[in-house]
Amino acid sequence: MENLKETSSNVVEFLQKNKAAFAVAAGAALAFGVVGYVWRKRARATAAVDEHGYSLDPKFDNNVALYKEEAIKRKKILSNVSYDLVLAVRKSEFFEGHVVIIFDVSEEDFHEKDLFIDYHGLGIKGLKINDTEVDSGHAFNGQRIHVAKAHLKLGARNTVSVTFKSKYRNDGTGFHHFVDNEDNNEYVYTQFEAFNAHRAFPCFDQPDLRAELSLKTLAPKDWIVLSNGLERDILTKGDEKFDEAFKGIAQEFADRYTDGFNLQLYSTTPAIATYLYAFIAGPFEFIETNEMIPGRKDPLRMRLYCRKTLKKDMERIQKYMFEPVVLAINWYSEFFGYNYPYEKYDQIFCPEFKFGAMENVGCVTFTERLLFRGKEMTERDITSLINVALHELCHHWFGDLVTMTWWNDLWLNESFATYVSFLCMASVKTLFKQCPNLWVNVNSYKNWGYAEDDLSTGHPICKQAPHTDSADDMINGITYGKGCSFLKQLFHLIGYDTFSRATQIYFEKYQWKNTVLKNFLE
């Protein structure tokens, strides 16, 4: 204890004798710290803008999910959303675009942080909120474009416009890019479920903020570009309508096409969820048919697409992709009491597709595994192919026309399409003749559910989804197989006519809206 007192006394004496030197050192350290901070800040500011003037997101490589609470708050603020999108797709690793987002803002006050636009892209520029030009570098961070309340008109229509740039992906989500090694042709396509539309363009990426999409695309001249809306004019520079259609599109987009480009216009979509948008581009081969279906004066345009090197495989299976779909459209229209509500029906086989298929409105994407290349198709293969096609078609009512409010009801979306597509196949004589053992396939779904239920990751059919990452975890046998078995039991409990009448009431009441499980059971 005495030694400690003596040491303390010596330290105090030393500090008193050298306090001037310590003051100088402290001042120097502070000065260097300030200079270092300013230098680092300037360095970050310089590095945050690329050669084309895009403010880059410093957190581009992070994983940023959307939480259910955030979606609920944003839904309370916004309504009547629409997108006016220009998308410039190219043969490179990058793509660009410009979007005008129009929406109503609630009259009720809200917290500043609750309103943002989702965007997982490289950079943005030219951000404008109503009449105010906004610093893109300040607003864009952490895969979100923050919308300051001071620039908005509460209780009125608002507009946000922004130019954006990003790069294609190779993981099967967002905007996927593929090069065919056989002929070196490039293909790009999108996969947006559950939370990936904002990897293609800035949007409010949640299922209950449905929005109309007006689209124009720029693309190489040898590419076909598909989306949800029916293709209208395809224009090149010098065409009579080109200058009028090109108004408002940045000239820099056009200048980056060294061999020229096509400007394509599309019809505006109905108000659908962002995860149901689709953009597919490349030198595809296609087969077309036009078929009369209920509720239409003109035939429905139907096309089947694949990459050039797979044309023979596509021709081999086309009979399982057209006639069964037409028969199912007729059956669904009667069973649901609601005619097919979209302008076209395209089916596209996509390379390196992550899932079996995806029900994008009028623009369904499939894995190339369903081409069954290099093998003689068995009855089970034919049943699987037809069922997948009818599953995605069924979603155009249950999932697209009426959409879940949040991802905890994903099970109902998938279970319904799984069971009812099999019910359709069993009810239509021509389909049942093609697939006489279809209930064996149903049992395989049930066994998938059993297997998943036995794992430590097993969960109730209706599982909470606190954020968008948890939605991806629900793509499993419980969601599809166990849920399908539950609906099969419900069907046999209430009967064909009652089940059909219940769905008719449901679609009539909730068409173009979002629902929860309670709405379906009522």
Short mmCIF file of N, CA and C in Angstrom, two decimals, residues 2 4 14 47 110 136 140 152 162 181 209 262 278 293 326-327 353 368 380 403 422 441 444 477 483 500 512:
data_model
loop_
_atom_site.label_atom_id
_atom_site.label_comp_id
_atom_site.label_asym_id
_atom_site.label_seq_id
_atom_site.Cartn_x
_atom_site.Cartn_y
_atom_site.Cartn_z
N GLU A 2 1.92 1.25 0.77
CA GLU A 2 2.82 2.39 0.84
C GLU A 2 3.54 2.59 -0.50
N LEU A 4 2.43 1.88 -3.41
CA LEU A 4 1.45 2.41 -4.35
C LEU A 4 1.31 3.90 -4.21
N PHE A 14 5.62 14.03 -12.20
CA PHE A 14 6.08 13.97 -13.59
C PHE A 14 5.11 14.69 -14.52
N ALA A 47 -14.75 8.24 -53.91
CA ALA A 47 -14.88 6.86 -54.33
C ALA A 47 -16.35 6.45 -54.52
N PHE A 110 -46.05 10.40 -40.07
CA PHE A 110 -45.28 9.16 -39.91
C PHE A 110 -43.83 9.50 -39.63
N SER A 136 -28.23 12.27 -54.37
CA SER A 136 -28.35 10.81 -54.47
C SER A 136 -27.42 10.12 -53.49
N PHE A 140 -29.03 7.47 -50.74
CA PHE A 140 -28.89 6.05 -51.08
C PHE A 140 -27.82 5.39 -50.22
N LEU A 152 -42.24 15.55 -49.49
CA LEU A 152 -43.49 14.91 -49.87
C LEU A 152 -44.71 15.79 -49.62
N VAL A 162 -35.74 8.43 -60.64
CA VAL A 162 -34.33 8.15 -60.39
C VAL A 162 -33.77 7.30 -61.52
N ASN A 181 -22.41 -21.86 -73.86
CA ASN A 181 -21.08 -22.26 -74.32
C ASN A 181 -21.08 -22.83 -75.74
N LEU A 209 -48.07 -3.99 -51.74
CA LEU A 209 -48.01 -2.71 -52.45
C LEU A 209 -48.05 -3.01 -53.95
N ASN A 262 -32.96 -1.82 -80.31
CA ASN A 262 -34.41 -1.73 -80.49
C ASN A 262 -35.03 -1.07 -79.27
N ALA A 278 -41.60 -9.63 -64.45
CA ALA A 278 -40.56 -10.43 -65.09
C ALA A 278 -39.98 -9.68 -66.28
N ILE A 293 -60.31 -18.87 -75.61
CA ILE A 293 -60.59 -19.25 -74.23
C ILE A 293 -61.81 -18.47 -73.74
N VAL A 326 -54.42 -24.94 -72.26
CA VAL A 326 -55.71 -24.45 -72.77
C VAL A 326 -56.86 -25.17 -72.08
N LEU A 327 -56.75 -26.50 -71.95
CA LEU A 327 -57.78 -27.26 -71.24
C LEU A 327 -57.92 -26.79 -69.80
N PHE A 353 -31.96 -22.04 -64.08
CA PHE A 353 -33.08 -21.56 -63.27
C PHE A 353 -33.05 -22.24 -61.90
N GLU A 368 -34.82 -25.61 -67.23
CA GLU A 368 -34.57 -26.43 -68.42
C GLU A 368 -34.54 -27.92 -68.11
N ARG A 380 -44.32 -40.78 -65.85
CA ARG A 380 -44.09 -39.94 -64.67
C ARG A 380 -43.51 -38.58 -65.07
N THR A 403 -53.49 -11.98 -53.96
CA THR A 403 -52.12 -12.18 -53.49
C THR A 403 -52.06 -12.13 -51.97
N PHE A 422 -53.57 -30.65 -59.46
CA PHE A 422 -53.83 -32.09 -59.55
C PHE A 422 -55.33 -32.38 -59.69
N ASN A 441 -48.06 -39.09 -58.04
CA ASN A 441 -47.29 -37.86 -57.90
C ASN A 441 -47.74 -37.05 -56.69
N SER A 444 -46.16 -38.44 -53.75
CA SER A 444 -44.74 -38.08 -53.63
C SER A 444 -44.59 -36.73 -52.92
N GLY A 477 -40.98 -29.11 -48.29
CA GLY A 477 -42.02 -30.12 -48.37
C GLY A 477 -43.22 -29.87 -47.49
N GLY A 483 -49.09 -29.04 -46.85
CA GLY A 483 -50.18 -28.10 -47.12
C GLY A 483 -51.15 -28.64 -48.15
N SER A 500 -65.68 -25.36 -54.89
CA SER A 500 -65.71 -24.50 -56.07
C SER A 500 -66.44 -23.20 -55.79
N TRP A 512 -57.71 -8.58 -57.41
CA TRP A 512 -56.76 -7.47 -57.44
C TRP A 512 -56.47 -6.91 -56.05
#
